[in-house]
Amino acid sequence: MSHWPSVKAKRLLSALFGIGWKLKRQSGSHRTLSRDGSPDVVFAFHDGEEVGPRMLARIAKHTGITPQDLESGRFLPRRGIGSPEVSTLQPPHRAGPQWAE
């Protein structure tokens, strides 16, 4: 039996950020994460999606995350670049030219 719990993708992503992974780029729901000394990892889960034990074990082989990293509760979602709260990497909206009537 696996010692990995099932977790929401948002919590998993937050734990990955907590152990040093950073958001490199994003295209839709596919996020590319990077960390010094490791190959990039593609994280392709929606925030509310449940990630099961078998998939967590596979992700652990590539990222180095442990079950204790997920259970500790020390990784709270943050706001800003590289956090699960940010849905796109586009610059802030700028108003277009004002049209005179």
PDB file of C-alpha atoms in Angstrom:
ATOM      1  CA  MET A   1       0.000   0.000   0.000  1.00  0.00           C
ATOM      2  CA  SER A   2       1.211   3.494  -0.847  1.00  0.00           C
ATOM      3  CA  HIS A   3       2.209   5.964   1.842  1.00  0.00           C
ATOM      4  CA  TRP A   4       1.181   8.890  -0.370  1.00  0.00           C
ATOM      5  CA  PRO A   5      -2.090  10.699   0.399  1.00  0.00           C
ATOM      6  CA  SER A   6      -4.470  12.014  -2.245  1.00  0.00           C
ATOM      7  CA  VAL A   7      -4.252  15.805  -2.447  1.00  0.00           C
ATOM      8  CA  LYS A   8      -5.691  18.626  -4.468  1.00  0.00           C
ATOM      9  CA  ALA A   9      -3.420  19.891  -7.241  1.00  0.00           C
ATOM     10  CA  LYS A  10      -3.413  23.367  -5.712  1.00  0.00           C
ATOM     11  CA  ARG A  11      -1.902  22.010  -2.480  1.00  0.00           C
ATOM     12  CA  LEU A  12       0.660  19.945  -4.401  1.00  0.00           C
ATOM     13  CA  LEU A  13       1.717  22.951  -6.449  1.00  0.00           C
ATOM     14  CA  SER A  14       2.024  25.044  -3.292  1.00  0.00           C
ATOM     15  CA  ALA A  15       4.237  22.352  -1.712  1.00  0.00           C
ATOM     16  CA  LEU A  16       6.422  22.264  -4.845  1.00  0.00           C
ATOM     17  CA  PHE A  17       6.890  26.036  -4.610  1.00  0.00           C
ATOM     18  CA  GLY A  18       7.783  25.559  -0.955  1.00  0.00           C
ATOM     19  CA  ILE A  19      10.656  23.186  -1.744  1.00  0.00           C
ATOM     20  CA  GLY A  20      12.215  25.509  -4.305  1.00  0.00           C
ATOM     21  CA  TRP A  21      10.402  24.990  -7.608  1.00  0.00           C
ATOM     22  CA  LYS A  22       9.497  28.155  -9.517  1.00  0.00           C
ATOM     23  CA  LEU A  23       7.050  28.893 -12.321  1.00  0.00           C
ATOM     24  CA  LYS A  24       9.031  29.233 -15.543  1.00  0.00           C
ATOM     25  CA  ARG A  25       6.141  29.652 -17.986  1.00  0.00           C
ATOM     26  CA  GLN A  26       2.478  28.791 -18.398  1.00  0.00           C
ATOM     27  CA  SER A  27       0.237  27.953 -21.335  1.00  0.00           C
ATOM     28  CA  GLY A  28      -3.354  27.386 -20.256  1.00  0.00           C
ATOM     29  CA  SER A  29      -3.368  24.849 -17.436  1.00  0.00           C
ATOM     30  CA  HIS A  30       0.114  23.542 -18.337  1.00  0.00           C
ATOM     31  CA  ARG A  31       2.706  25.067 -16.012  1.00  0.00           C
ATOM     32  CA  THR A  32       6.416  24.488 -16.552  1.00  0.00           C
ATOM     33  CA  LEU A  33       8.306  24.451 -13.264  1.00  0.00           C
ATOM     34  CA  SER A  34      12.059  24.836 -12.905  1.00  0.00           C
ATOM     35  CA  ARG A  35      14.626  24.498 -10.139  1.00  0.00           C
ATOM     36  CA  ASP A  36      18.405  24.901 -10.222  1.00  0.00           C
ATOM     37  CA  GLY A  37      20.144  21.592 -10.851  1.00  0.00           C
ATOM     38  CA  SER A  38      16.976  19.777 -11.995  1.00  0.00           C
ATOM     39  CA  PRO A  39      15.318  19.304 -15.395  1.00  0.00           C
ATOM     40  CA  ASP A  40      12.080  21.230 -15.949  1.00  0.00           C
ATOM     41  CA  VAL A  41       8.805  19.573 -14.939  1.00  0.00           C
ATOM     42  CA  VAL A  42       5.429  20.120 -16.627  1.00  0.00           C
ATOM     43  CA  PHE A  43       2.555  20.408 -14.131  1.00  0.00           C
ATOM     44  CA  ALA A  44      -0.685  19.866 -16.074  1.00  0.00           C
ATOM     45  CA  PHE A  45      -3.376  19.693 -13.393  1.00  0.00           C
ATOM     46  CA  HIS A  46      -6.262  22.056 -12.704  1.00  0.00           C
ATOM     47  CA  ASP A  47      -6.201  23.527  -9.179  1.00  0.00           C
ATOM     48  CA  GLY A  48      -9.291  21.662  -7.926  1.00  0.00           C
ATOM     49  CA  GLU A  49      -8.297  18.309  -9.424  1.00  0.00           C
ATOM     50  CA  GLU A  50      -7.500  15.419  -7.060  1.00  0.00           C
ATOM     51  CA  VAL A  51      -4.032  13.892  -7.546  1.00  0.00           C
ATOM     52  CA  GLY A  52      -3.888  10.286  -6.408  1.00  0.00           C
ATOM     53  CA  PRO A  53      -1.141   8.297  -4.686  1.00  0.00           C
ATOM     54  CA  ARG A  54       0.265   6.647  -7.817  1.00  0.00           C
ATOM     55  CA  MET A  55       0.610   9.949  -9.658  1.00  0.00           C
ATOM     56  CA  LEU A  56       2.148  11.583  -6.564  1.00  0.00           C
ATOM     57  CA  ALA A  57       4.789   8.835  -6.451  1.00  0.00           C
ATOM     58  CA  ARG A  58       5.639   9.499 -10.097  1.00  0.00           C
ATOM     59  CA  ILE A  59       5.836  13.252  -9.506  1.00  0.00           C
ATOM     60  CA  ALA A  60       8.103  12.641  -6.492  1.00  0.00           C
ATOM     61  CA  LYS A  61      10.649  10.829  -8.660  1.00  0.00           C
ATOM     62  CA  HIS A  62      11.051  13.978 -10.778  1.00  0.00           C
ATOM     63  CA  THR A  63      10.676  16.693  -8.144  1.00  0.00           C
ATOM     64  CA  GLY A  64      12.005  15.277  -4.865  1.00  0.00           C
ATOM     65  CA  ILE A  65       8.817  16.035  -2.929  1.00  0.00           C
ATOM     66  CA  THR A  66       8.038  13.801   0.061  1.00  0.00           C
ATOM     67  CA  PRO A  67       4.764  12.846   1.782  1.00  0.00           C
ATOM     68  CA  GLN A  68       5.862  14.949   4.767  1.00  0.00           C
ATOM     69  CA  ASP A  69       6.054  18.024   2.497  1.00  0.00           C
ATOM     70  CA  LEU A  70       2.362  17.571   1.683  1.00  0.00           C
ATOM     71  CA  GLU A  71       1.156  16.796   5.198  1.00  0.00           C
ATOM     72  CA  SER A  72       3.033  19.486   7.083  1.00  0.00           C
ATOM     73  CA  GLY A  73       0.562  22.255   6.251  1.00  0.00           C
ATOM     74  CA  ARG A  74       3.376  24.794   6.208  1.00  0.00           C
ATOM     75  CA  PHE A  75       2.861  25.562   2.530  1.00  0.00           C
ATOM     76  CA  LEU A  76      -0.003  27.983   2.282  1.00  0.00           C
ATOM     77  CA  PRO A  77      -1.032  29.354  -1.111  1.00  0.00           C
ATOM     78  CA  ARG A  78       0.641  32.672  -1.888  1.00  0.00           C
ATOM     79  CA  ARG A  79      -0.229  35.375  -4.341  1.00  0.00           C
ATOM     80  CA  GLY A  80       2.163  36.544  -7.042  1.00  0.00           C
ATOM     81  CA  ILE A  81       4.246  35.057  -9.834  1.00  0.00           C
ATOM     82  CA  GLY A  82       5.014  31.419  -9.217  1.00  0.00           C
ATOM     83  CA  SER A  83       1.963  30.754  -7.075  1.00  0.00           C
ATOM     84  CA  PRO A  84      -1.166  28.754  -7.820  1.00  0.00           C
ATOM     85  CA  GLU A  85      -3.286  31.889  -7.384  1.00  0.00           C
ATOM     86  CA  VAL A  86      -1.939  33.355 -10.654  1.00  0.00           C
ATOM     87  CA  SER A  87      -3.722  31.966 -13.683  1.00  0.00           C
ATOM     88  CA  THR A  88      -1.700  33.613 -16.480  1.00  0.00           C
ATOM     89  CA  LEU A  89       1.653  35.230 -17.081  1.00  0.00           C
ATOM     90  CA  GLN A  90       0.258  38.103 -19.131  1.00  0.00           C
ATOM     91  CA  PRO A  91       1.051  41.710 -18.298  1.00  0.00           C
ATOM     92  CA  PRO A  92      -1.652  43.759 -16.554  1.00  0.00           C
ATOM     93  CA  HIS A  93      -4.439  45.112 -18.734  1.00  0.00           C
ATOM     94  CA  ARG A  94      -3.811  48.548 -20.165  1.00  0.00           C
ATOM     95  CA  ALA A  95      -6.565  50.783 -21.382  1.00  0.00           C
ATOM     96  CA  GLY A  96      -6.629  51.458 -25.114  1.00  0.00           C
ATOM     97  CA  PRO A  97      -6.640  54.902 -26.715  1.00  0.00           C
ATOM     98  CA  GLN A  98      -9.487  57.187 -25.742  1.00  0.00           C
ATOM     99  CA  TRP A  99     -11.773  57.899 -28.685  1.00  0.00           C
ATOM    100  CA  ALA A 100     -13.074  61.434 -28.985  1.00  0.00           C
ATOM    101  CA  GLU A 101     -16.647  61.908 -30.159  1.00  0.00           C
TER     102      GLU A 101
END
